[in-house]
Amino acid sequence: MAAVTGRGDPLALGEVLPPPLPPAASSRGSRWGDHEEIAQIPFKILQGHKDAVSSCHFCCEDTKILSSSFDRSVKLWVGVHIQVFEEEHTAPISECSLTPDNKRVITSSYDKTVKAWDMETGKMLVCLVTSCNISYDGKYVVSGLDKENAICITDAVNATTAMYIQDHHRSTVTRCCFDPDNQRVASVSYDKTIKLWDIVAQSTTVTIDEGHSNVISDCCFTLDGRYLCTASWDRTLKIWDIKTGDFRHHGPIVLKEGHQGSVSSCLFSKDASLVVSGAYDKSIAVWDIRTGYKKLTLQGHGDWVMDVAVSSNKKWILSSSKVVVNLHVPFFFLFFLHLHQCEDCEKPFSLLQCNDSGVVTKCVFCRLAMPTRNIMPLPPTCSPDL
């Protein structure tokens, strides 16, 4: 039976993980997470997992956070309250997802199973023998398997296999996901290729060989389905115009020099203006898609970043690591923050008392909106016939 694969993480390659760090003691009472005092952009640390946090998501209109861990549990964070889904998987959980109706949690594990959980009761509903990414209509789950380098599409309601595509790649599938129209599945692999499987035609319609120069670890679509972003161990991200096929003539937009280590995860903001990426260099990068320029680097994790998420309003970035979950909050005021006035928008913004990185005169949002050098325009428009 095939093992459920993750985003090209070292566990899939047999690397032994270090022991988890003990939770840090908090002297400030029972607030939602501990506040780290050495960041220019304040963030919260959500502690509760006992091992690497493999996946994280905003859910329920950004009012809750869902996370999975190698400690074989899934946690739903609601303020200071935590709902735990556990004691069903017998191996580390590689990924978790939430159905569009917010009623079921889907988890995949290295115990070679996928399980569906009732969001309200926390009880397991069904067990599937594959991996985990849910279609936008909530009807299907797509899996990436190390056995036979296959992808499997499973009916999420009755747990039956709808399609099994054997030898879809030449090596282990690291990530697969549905497009927003639920018509195609994108997959990436250790073999450095990108493929799109058409569910209606039941055939591969796009194959990009050597899409990167090293293992491709993650992929994601924009909400309109036009662009596909891929992240790689070659330390770059690439954005492919899948809908028009313009990448065949002009190549992808390449986001580079943002990380010093392999890129492990990527995600578009809902309006597709930003891409957020996490990497093995312990950092998160925020990219402006219009210019192809890195706007921000967020640091604070003590080990490599395994997953990232962006809130709908783009004000919150969620990241998970082998140690803890970090919640980066551009505007979160605590007693030890200094308030300043932005010279552009004239709104107040905060800086930490311990900040010694130089004079900052603009808030993070005005810095994100600043014109940048080396502007990379969007690819020219192309005929719809392509």
Coordinates of N, CA, C and O in Angstrom, one line a residue, residues 1-13 54-55 70 92-96 107-114 129-133 142-152 169 171-176 187-190 216-218 306:
M1 N 0.8 -1.2 0.0 CA 0.0 0.0 0.0 C 0.9 1.2 0.0 O 1.9 1.3 0.6
A2 N 0.4 2.2 -0.7 CA 1.3 3.4 -0.9 C 1.2 4.3 0.4 O 0.2 4.4 1.0
A3 N 2.3 4.9 0.6 CA 2.3 5.9 1.7 C 1.8 7.2 1.2 O 2.0 7.6 0.1
V4 N 1.1 8.0 2.1 CA 0.7 9.3 1.7 C 1.8 10.3 1.7 O 2.6 10.3 2.6
T5 N 2.0 11.0 0.6 CA 3.2 11.8 0.4 C 2.9 13.3 0.8 O 1.7 13.7 0.7
G6 N 3.9 14.0 1.3 CA 3.8 15.4 1.6 C 4.5 16.2 0.6 O 4.7 15.8 -0.6
R7 N 4.9 17.5 0.9 CA 5.5 18.4 0.0 C 7.0 18.2 -0.1 O 7.8 19.1 0.0
G8 N 7.4 17.0 -0.4 CA 8.8 16.7 -0.5 C 9.6 16.9 0.8 O 10.7 17.4 0.8
D9 N 9.0 16.6 1.9 CA 9.6 16.9 3.2 C 10.6 15.8 3.5 O 10.5 14.7 3.0
P10 N 11.6 16.0 4.4 CA 12.6 15.1 4.7 C 12.1 13.8 5.3 O 12.7 12.7 5.2
L11 N 10.9 13.8 6.0 CA 10.3 12.6 6.5 C 10.0 11.6 5.4 O 10.2 10.4 5.6
A12 N 9.6 12.1 4.2 CA 9.3 11.2 3.1 C 10.6 10.6 2.6 O 10.5 9.6 1.9
L13 N 11.7 11.2 2.9 CA 13.0 10.6 2.4 C 13.7 9.8 3.5 O 14.8 9.4 3.4
S54 N 2.7 20.2 10.4 CA 2.8 19.9 9.0 C 2.0 20.7 8.1 O 2.3 20.9 6.9
S55 N 0.8 21.2 8.5 CA -0.1 21.9 7.7 C -0.9 22.9 8.5 O -1.2 22.7 9.7
F70 N 2.8 16.1 13.1 CA 3.4 14.8 13.2 C 3.1 14.1 14.5 O 3.5 12.9 14.7
P92 N 2.5 9.9 11.7 CA 2.4 11.4 11.5 C 1.4 11.8 10.5 O 1.2 11.2 9.4
I93 N 0.6 12.9 10.7 CA -0.3 13.4 9.8 C 0.4 14.4 8.9 O 1.1 15.3 9.3
S94 N 0.3 14.2 7.6 CA 1.1 15.0 6.6 C 0.3 16.2 6.1 O 0.9 17.2 5.8
E95 N -1.0 16.2 6.2 CA -1.8 17.4 5.7 C -3.2 17.3 6.2 O -3.7 16.2 6.5
C96 N -3.8 18.5 6.3 CA -5.3 18.5 6.7 C -5.9 19.6 5.8 O -5.3 20.5 5.3
T107 N -8.0 14.5 6.7 CA -6.5 14.4 7.1 C -5.9 13.2 6.3 O -6.5 12.2 6.1
S108 N -4.6 13.4 5.9 CA -3.9 12.4 5.3 C -2.7 12.1 6.2 O -2.1 13.0 6.9
S109 N -2.2 10.8 6.2 CA -1.2 10.4 7.1 C -0.2 9.4 6.5 O -0.5 8.8 5.5
Y110 N 1.0 9.3 7.1 CA 2.0 8.4 6.7 C 1.6 7.0 7.1 O 2.3 6.0 6.8
D111 N 0.4 6.8 7.7 CA -0.1 5.4 8.0 C -0.9 4.9 6.8 O -1.5 3.9 6.8
K112 N -0.8 5.7 5.6 CA -1.4 5.3 4.3 C -2.9 5.4 4.3 O -3.5 4.8 3.5
T113 N -3.4 6.3 5.1 CA -4.9 6.5 5.1 C -5.2 8.0 5.1 O -4.4 8.8 5.4
V114 N -6.4 8.2 4.6 CA -7.1 9.6 4.8 C -8.3 9.4 5.6 O -9.1 8.4 5.4
V129 N -8.2 5.3 1.8 CA -6.9 4.8 1.6 C -6.1 5.6 0.5 O -5.9 5.1 -0.5
T130 N -5.9 6.8 0.8 CA -5.2 7.7 -0.2 C -4.7 9.0 0.5 O -4.4 9.0 1.7
S131 N -4.7 10.1 -0.2 CA -4.1 11.4 0.2 C -5.2 12.4 0.4 O -6.3 12.1 0.5
C132 N -4.8 13.7 0.2 CA -5.7 14.7 0.7 C -5.6 16.1 0.1 O -4.7 16.8 0.4
N133 N -6.5 16.4 -0.9 CA -6.8 17.7 -1.3 C -8.3 17.7 -1.8 O -8.6 16.8 -2.6
V142 N -8.4 14.3 -3.9 CA -7.4 13.9 -4.8 C -6.1 13.5 -4.0 O -5.8 14.2 -3.0
S143 N -5.4 12.5 -4.4 CA -4.3 11.9 -3.6 C -3.1 11.9 -4.4 O -3.1 11.6 -5.6
G144 N -1.9 12.1 -3.8 CA -0.6 11.8 -4.4 C 0.0 10.6 -3.7 O 0.1 10.6 -2.5
L145 N 0.4 9.6 -4.5 CA 0.9 8.4 -3.9 C 2.4 8.1 -4.3 O 2.8 8.5 -5.4
D146 N 3.1 7.5 -3.3 CA 4.5 7.1 -3.7 C 4.5 5.8 -4.4 O 5.4 5.5 -5.3
K147 N 3.6 4.9 -4.2 CA 3.5 3.7 -4.9 C 2.9 3.9 -6.3 O 1.9 4.6 -6.5
E148 N 3.6 3.4 -7.3 CA 3.2 3.5 -8.7 C 3.2 5.0 -9.2 O 2.6 5.3 -10.2
N149 N 3.7 5.9 -8.4 CA 3.8 7.4 -8.8 C 2.5 7.8 -9.3 O 2.4 8.5 -10.3
A150 N 1.4 7.5 -8.6 CA 0.0 7.7 -9.0 C -0.6 8.9 -8.4 O -0.2 9.3 -7.3
I151 N -1.8 9.3 -9.0 CA -2.7 10.1 -8.3 C -4.1 9.4 -8.3 O -4.4 8.6 -9.2
C152 N -4.8 9.6 -7.2 CA -6.1 8.9 -7.1 C -7.2 9.9 -6.7 O -7.0 10.8 -5.9
H169 N 3.5 10.2 -12.9 CA 4.8 10.8 -12.8 C 5.9 9.7 -12.9 O 5.6 8.5 -12.7
S171 N 8.4 9.7 -10.7 CA 8.8 9.6 -9.3 C 7.7 10.0 -8.4 O 6.6 10.3 -8.8
T172 N 7.9 10.0 -7.1 CA 6.9 10.3 -6.1 C 6.2 11.6 -6.3 O 6.8 12.6 -6.6
V173 N 4.8 11.6 -6.2 CA 4.1 12.8 -6.3 C 4.1 13.6 -5.0 O 3.8 13.0 -4.0
T174 N 4.6 14.8 -5.0 CA 4.8 15.6 -3.8 C 3.5 16.4 -3.4 O 3.3 16.7 -2.3
R175 N 2.8 16.8 -4.4 CA 1.6 17.6 -4.2 C 0.7 17.6 -5.4 O 1.1 17.5 -6.5
C176 N -0.7 17.6 -5.1 CA -1.7 17.6 -6.2 C -2.8 18.4 -5.6 O -3.1 18.5 -4.4
S187 N -0.5 18.4 -10.6 CA 0.4 17.6 -9.7 C 1.8 17.9 -10.0 O 2.2 18.2 -11.2
V188 N 2.7 17.8 -9.0 CA 4.1 18.0 -9.1 C 4.8 16.9 -8.4 O 4.2 16.1 -7.6
S189 N 6.1 16.7 -8.7 CA 6.8 15.5 -8.3 C 8.3 15.7 -8.1 O 8.9 16.7 -8.4
Y190 N 8.9 14.7 -7.5 CA 10.3 14.6 -7.4 C 11.0 14.6 -8.8 O 12.1 15.0 -8.9
I216 N 10.1 19.6 -7.2 CA 9.0 20.5 -7.0 C 8.2 20.1 -5.8 O 7.7 19.0 -5.8
S217 N 8.0 21.0 -4.9 CA 7.5 20.6 -3.6 C 6.0 21.0 -3.4 O 5.3 20.3 -2.6
D218 N 5.5 22.0 -4.1 CA 4.1 22.4 -3.8 C 3.6 23.1 -5.1 O 4.4 23.6 -6.0
M306 N 6.9 24.6 7.0 CA 6.3 23.5 6.3 C 5.1 23.9 5.5 O 4.8 23.3 4.5

